[in-house]
XYZ file of C-alpha atoms in Angstrom:
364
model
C -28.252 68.767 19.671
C -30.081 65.581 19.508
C -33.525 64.915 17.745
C -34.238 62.160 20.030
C -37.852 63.150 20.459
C -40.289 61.915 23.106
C -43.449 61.774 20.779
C -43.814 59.380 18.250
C -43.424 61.473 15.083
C -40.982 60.576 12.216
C -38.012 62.415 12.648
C -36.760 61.850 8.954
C -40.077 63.144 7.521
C -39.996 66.271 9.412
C -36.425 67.190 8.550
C -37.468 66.191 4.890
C -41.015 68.536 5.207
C -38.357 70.826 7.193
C -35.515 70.578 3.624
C -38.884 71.494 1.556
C -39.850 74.374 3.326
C -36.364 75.552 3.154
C -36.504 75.008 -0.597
C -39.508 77.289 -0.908
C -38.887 80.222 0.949
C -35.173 79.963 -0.960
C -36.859 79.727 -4.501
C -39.824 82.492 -3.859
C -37.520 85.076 -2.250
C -34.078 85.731 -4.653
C -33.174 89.557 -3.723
C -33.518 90.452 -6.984
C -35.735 89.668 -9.958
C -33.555 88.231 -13.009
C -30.250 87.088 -10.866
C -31.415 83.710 -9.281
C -29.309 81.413 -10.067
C -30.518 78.229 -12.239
C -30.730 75.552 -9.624
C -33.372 78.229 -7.605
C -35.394 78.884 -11.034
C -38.137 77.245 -12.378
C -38.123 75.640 -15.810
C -40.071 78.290 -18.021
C -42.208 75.945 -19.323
C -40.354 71.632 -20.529
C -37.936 70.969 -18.513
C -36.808 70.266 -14.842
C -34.883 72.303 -12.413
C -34.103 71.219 -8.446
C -36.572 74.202 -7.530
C -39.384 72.165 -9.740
C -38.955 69.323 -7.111
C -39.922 71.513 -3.844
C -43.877 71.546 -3.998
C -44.204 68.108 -5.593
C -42.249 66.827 -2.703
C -43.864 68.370 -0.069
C -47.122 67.070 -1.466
C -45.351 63.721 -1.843
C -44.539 64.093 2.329
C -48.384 64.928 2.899
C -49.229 61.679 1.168
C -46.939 59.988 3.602
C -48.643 61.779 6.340
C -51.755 61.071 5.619
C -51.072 57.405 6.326
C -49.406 57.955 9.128
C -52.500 59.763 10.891
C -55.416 57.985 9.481
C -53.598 54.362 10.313
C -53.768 55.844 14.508
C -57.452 55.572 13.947
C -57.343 52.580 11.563
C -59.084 54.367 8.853
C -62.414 54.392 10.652
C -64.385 56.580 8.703
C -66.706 57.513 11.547
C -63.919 59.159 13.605
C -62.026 60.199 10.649
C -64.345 62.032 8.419
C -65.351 65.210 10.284
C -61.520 65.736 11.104
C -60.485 65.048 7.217
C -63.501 67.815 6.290
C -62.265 70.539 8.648
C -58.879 70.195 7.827
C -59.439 70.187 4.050
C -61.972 73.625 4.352
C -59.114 74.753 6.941
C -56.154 74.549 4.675
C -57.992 75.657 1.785
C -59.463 78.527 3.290
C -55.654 79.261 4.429
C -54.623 79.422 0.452
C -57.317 81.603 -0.280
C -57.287 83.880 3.040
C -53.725 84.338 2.462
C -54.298 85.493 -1.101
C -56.010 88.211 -0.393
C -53.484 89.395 2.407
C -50.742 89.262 -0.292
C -53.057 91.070 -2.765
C -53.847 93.850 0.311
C -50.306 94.465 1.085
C -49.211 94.948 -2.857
C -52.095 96.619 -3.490
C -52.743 98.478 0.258
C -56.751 98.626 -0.800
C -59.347 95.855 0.290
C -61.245 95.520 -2.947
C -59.352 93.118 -4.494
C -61.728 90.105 -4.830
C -62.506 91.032 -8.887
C -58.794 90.411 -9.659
C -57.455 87.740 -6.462
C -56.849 84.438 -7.420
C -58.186 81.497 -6.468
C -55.934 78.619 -6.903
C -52.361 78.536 -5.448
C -50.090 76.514 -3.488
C -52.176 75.860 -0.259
C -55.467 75.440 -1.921
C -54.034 72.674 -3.796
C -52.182 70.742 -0.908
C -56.601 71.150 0.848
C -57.901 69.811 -2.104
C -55.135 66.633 -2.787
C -55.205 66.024 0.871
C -59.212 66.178 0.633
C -59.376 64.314 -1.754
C -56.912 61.224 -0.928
C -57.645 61.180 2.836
C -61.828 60.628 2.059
C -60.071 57.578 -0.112
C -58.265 56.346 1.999
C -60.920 56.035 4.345
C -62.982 55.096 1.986
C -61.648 52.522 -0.870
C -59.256 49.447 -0.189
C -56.002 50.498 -0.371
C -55.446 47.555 -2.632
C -57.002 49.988 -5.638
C -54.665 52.594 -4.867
C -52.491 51.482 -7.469
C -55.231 50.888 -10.378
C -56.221 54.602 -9.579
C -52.832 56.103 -9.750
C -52.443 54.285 -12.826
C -56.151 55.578 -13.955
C -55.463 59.005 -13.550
C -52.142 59.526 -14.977
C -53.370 57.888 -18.164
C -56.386 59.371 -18.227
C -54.768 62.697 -17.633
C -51.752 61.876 -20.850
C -54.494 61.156 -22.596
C -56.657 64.058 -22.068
C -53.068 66.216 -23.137
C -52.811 63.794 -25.830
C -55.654 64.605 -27.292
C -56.242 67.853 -26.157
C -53.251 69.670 -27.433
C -52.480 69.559 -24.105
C -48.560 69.787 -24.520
C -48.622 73.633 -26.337
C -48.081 76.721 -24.422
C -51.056 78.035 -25.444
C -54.887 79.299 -24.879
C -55.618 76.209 -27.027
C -54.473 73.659 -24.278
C -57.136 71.752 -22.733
C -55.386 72.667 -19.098
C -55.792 76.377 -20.139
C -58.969 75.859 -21.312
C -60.337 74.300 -18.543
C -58.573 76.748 -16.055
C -60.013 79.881 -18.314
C -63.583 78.451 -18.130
C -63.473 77.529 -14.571
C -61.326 79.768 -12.686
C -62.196 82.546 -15.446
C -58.929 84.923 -16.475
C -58.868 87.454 -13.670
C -58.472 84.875 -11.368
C -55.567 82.554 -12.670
C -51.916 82.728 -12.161
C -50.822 86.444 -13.301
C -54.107 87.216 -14.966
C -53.439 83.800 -17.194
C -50.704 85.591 -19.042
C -48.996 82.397 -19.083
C -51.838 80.731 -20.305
C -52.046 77.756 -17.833
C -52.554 78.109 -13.674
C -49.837 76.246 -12.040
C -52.250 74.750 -9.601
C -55.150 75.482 -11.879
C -58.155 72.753 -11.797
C -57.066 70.096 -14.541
C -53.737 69.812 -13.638
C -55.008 68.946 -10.094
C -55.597 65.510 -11.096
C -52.033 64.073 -11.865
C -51.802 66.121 -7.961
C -54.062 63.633 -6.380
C -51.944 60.768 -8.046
C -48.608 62.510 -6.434
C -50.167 62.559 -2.691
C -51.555 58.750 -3.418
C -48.055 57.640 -4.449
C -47.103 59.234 -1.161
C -49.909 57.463 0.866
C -48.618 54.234 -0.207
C -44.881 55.201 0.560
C -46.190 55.917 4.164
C -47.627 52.213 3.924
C -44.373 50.828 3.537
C -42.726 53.198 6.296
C -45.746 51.719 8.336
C -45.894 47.950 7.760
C -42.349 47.316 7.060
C -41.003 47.057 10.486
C -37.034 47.043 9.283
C -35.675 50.140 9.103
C -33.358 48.315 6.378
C -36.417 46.888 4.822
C -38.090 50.403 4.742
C -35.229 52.112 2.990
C -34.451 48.946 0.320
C -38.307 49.174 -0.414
C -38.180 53.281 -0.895
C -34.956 53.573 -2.966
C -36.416 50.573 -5.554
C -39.726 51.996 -5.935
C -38.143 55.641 -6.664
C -35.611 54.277 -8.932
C -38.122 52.601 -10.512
C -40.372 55.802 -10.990
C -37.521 57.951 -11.528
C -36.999 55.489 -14.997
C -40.212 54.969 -15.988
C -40.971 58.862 -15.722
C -38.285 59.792 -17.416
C -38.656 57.479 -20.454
C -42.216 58.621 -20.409
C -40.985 62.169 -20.732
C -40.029 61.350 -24.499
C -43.691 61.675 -25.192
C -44.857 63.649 -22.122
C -42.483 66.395 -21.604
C -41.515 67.403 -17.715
C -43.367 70.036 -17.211
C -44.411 71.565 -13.744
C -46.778 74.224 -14.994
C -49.318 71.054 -16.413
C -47.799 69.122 -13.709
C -47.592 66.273 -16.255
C -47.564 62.569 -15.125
C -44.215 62.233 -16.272
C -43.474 65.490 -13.732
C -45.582 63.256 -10.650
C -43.295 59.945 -11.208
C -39.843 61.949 -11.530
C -40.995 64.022 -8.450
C -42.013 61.050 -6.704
C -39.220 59.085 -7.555
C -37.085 61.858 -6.825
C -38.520 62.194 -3.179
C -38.545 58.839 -2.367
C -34.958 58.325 -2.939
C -34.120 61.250 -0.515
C -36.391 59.740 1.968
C -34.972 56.819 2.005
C -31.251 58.562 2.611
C -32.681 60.190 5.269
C -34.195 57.143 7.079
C -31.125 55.566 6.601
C -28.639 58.848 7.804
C -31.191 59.395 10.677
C -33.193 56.140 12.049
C -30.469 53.903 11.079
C -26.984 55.542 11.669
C -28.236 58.232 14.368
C -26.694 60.886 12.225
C -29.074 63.691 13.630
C -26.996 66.861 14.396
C -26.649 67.822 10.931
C -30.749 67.805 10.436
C -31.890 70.464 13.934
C -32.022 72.931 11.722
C -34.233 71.357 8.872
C -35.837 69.736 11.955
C -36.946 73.043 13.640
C -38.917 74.549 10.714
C -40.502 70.935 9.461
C -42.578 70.410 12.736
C -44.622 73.894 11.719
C -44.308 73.651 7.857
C -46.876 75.279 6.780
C -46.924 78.351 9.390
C -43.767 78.879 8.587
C -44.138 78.994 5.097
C -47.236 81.246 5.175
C -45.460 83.673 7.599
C -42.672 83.842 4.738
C -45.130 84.889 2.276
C -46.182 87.618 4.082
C -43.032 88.702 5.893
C -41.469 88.737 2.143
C -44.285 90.753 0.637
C -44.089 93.085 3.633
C -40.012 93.480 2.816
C -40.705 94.378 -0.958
C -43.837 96.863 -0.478
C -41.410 98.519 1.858
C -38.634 98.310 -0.495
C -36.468 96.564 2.210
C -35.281 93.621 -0.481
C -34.263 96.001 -3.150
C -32.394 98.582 -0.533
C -30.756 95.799 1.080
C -29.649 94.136 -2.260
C -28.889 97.715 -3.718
C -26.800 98.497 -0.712
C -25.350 95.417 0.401
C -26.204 92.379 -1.091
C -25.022 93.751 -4.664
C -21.748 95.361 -3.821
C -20.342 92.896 -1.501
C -21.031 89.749 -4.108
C -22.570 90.956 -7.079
C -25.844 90.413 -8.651
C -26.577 86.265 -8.322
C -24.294 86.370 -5.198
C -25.773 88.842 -4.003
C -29.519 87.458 -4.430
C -28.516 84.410 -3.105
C -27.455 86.061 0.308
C -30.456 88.310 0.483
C -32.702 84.846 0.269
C -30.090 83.312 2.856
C -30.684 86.150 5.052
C -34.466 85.814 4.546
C -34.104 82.258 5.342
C -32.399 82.564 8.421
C -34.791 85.275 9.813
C -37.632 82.879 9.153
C -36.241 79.690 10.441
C -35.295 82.567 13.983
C -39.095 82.335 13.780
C -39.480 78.770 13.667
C -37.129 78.414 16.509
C -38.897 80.580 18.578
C -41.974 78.321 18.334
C -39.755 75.183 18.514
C -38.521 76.241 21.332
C -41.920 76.975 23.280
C -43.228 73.771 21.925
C -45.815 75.648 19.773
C -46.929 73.585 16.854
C -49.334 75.250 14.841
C -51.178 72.473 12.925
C -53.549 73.238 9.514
């Protein structure tokens, strides 16, 4: 089928939002706690694993975004800045509303506001794209650079000093988190010390969706397609370096989301953006991509409706009696939570279809 589309949207980014979607619902759904296999696990705490690059990559693609929509009304504030505040309270609201549905259906009682928390993965993509959109209408883009720069330092140095490399409640990160968000209301009751998108950590964020923005410059004012992907693939090999030689003294670490974590992300990204430009725009290589294509024009519907559909499934002990009864036998315990989350998958990307294919795009 072709992706030849009629609008003006970026086909590439969509499959790549569609690929990161994809990642998530693969990483947060294994049949069976304790059998996901490595590439699908998070690092526990140093360290990098291809499921650490999901959510810094979609955040990456919002940065990209952001350009791309603010640059249709020529970053006018004027006409920009009521549409940049309801989208950030929308999206954040989203995070938090769908918190509390989670916490209902685990919990099946109403009263959960004492114990729900407040951060997570949609309250942090409001707050970055808050926060970089009201800059970008804002500040010459020209400074973007100086306050990437500005707030990765600042943010090594505030770890540097700050213990800020220790799992522990001594961290500055779990510190700040503790004091702000307050225990109850972190992560798993802040048993692991640290929110993952808890409130210091958001900083080296905003520096992952600017990096973005200025990715979505290049798409934007480099009108070779050539151009665009020479420009991508030397600025991510040249983050994916620098990151990783900063990592000798700033550890990869997605939990603190550490600066070295934003540049090997971003690198990272970039890189497969670039390949996918080039596969796509340039060689009009597209059947592969419909299916990545289909769920990345509703990301983050789709990914909310997999949080809930997969909470639903284990409060009704669906994932464990499918994995128990025929996940598990037929390929064993990692095979067999690997086909329960391919299953899961498939019945979510049915749903994105569905809306695909009534040209229902439901936009946060």
């Amino acid at each position: 089928m072709s992706l030849t589309k009629s609008t003006k949207r970026l086909v590439s980014l969509d499959v790549l939002r569609g690929i990161t979607i994809c990642g998530m619902i693969l990483v947060n759904n294994a049949g069976a706690c304790g059998y996901g296999y490595a590439p699908l696990k998070h690092a526990r705490w140093d360290g990098f694993t291809p499921a650490d690059l999901v959510f810094p990559a979609f955040m990456f693609i919002m940065g990209v975004s952001i350009y791309l929509s603010l640059n249709k009304a020529n970053f006018n504030w004027r006409t920009s800045m009521s549409r940049i505040l309801r989208r950030t309270a929308l999206i954040i609201l989203s995070g938090i509303a769908l918190k509390w549905i989670l916490a209902f259906i685990e919990t099946g009682t109403c009263n959960t506001l004492e114990n729900l928390r407040i951060m997570g993965v949609l309250q942090r993509l409001g707050i970055c794209y808050g926060i970089v959109a009201l800059l970008a209408v804002t500040v010459r883009h020209r400074f973007f650079p100086a306050i990437i720069a500005v707030l990765l330092v600042g943010y090594y140095l505030l770890q540097l000093f700050g213990n800020g490399f220790e799992k522990s409640a001594e961290n500055i990160v779990s510190i700040v988190d503790y004091a702000v968000l307050g225990k109850s209301h972190m992560y798993l009751g802040g048993s692991q010390f640290v929110d993952p998108e808890g409130v210091l950590s958001t900083i080296p964020a905003v520096a992952q969706v600017m990096i973005g923005f200025l990715c979505g410059k290049i798409i934007v004012r480099e009108k070779e397609i050539r151009s665009q992907i020479v420009k991508l693939a030397v600025w991510g090999t040249l983050m994916l370096v620098v990151g990783y030689l900063w990592s000798y003294g700033d550890p990869l670490n997605k939990r603190l989301w550490s600066p070295s974590f934003v540049l090997v992300t971003c690198g990272a990204t970039s890189l497969i953006f670039a390949t996918l430009i080039y596969v796509i725009d340039d060689s009009k290589k597209t059947r592969w991509a419909f299916p990545f294509l289909v769920v990345g024009v509703n990301p983050l519907s789709i990914y909310i409706f997999s949080e809930i559909a997969g909470e639903i499934f284990r409060k009704l002990q669906w994932t464990t009696l499918s994995f128990d009864g025929v996940w598990q036998p037929l390929f064993g315990n990692y095979g067999g939570s690997l086909a329960y989350a391919l299953v899961f998958l498939v019945f979510n990307w049915l749903v994105a279809f569905f809306l695909y294919k009534k040209h229902i795009y439901i936009k946060l």
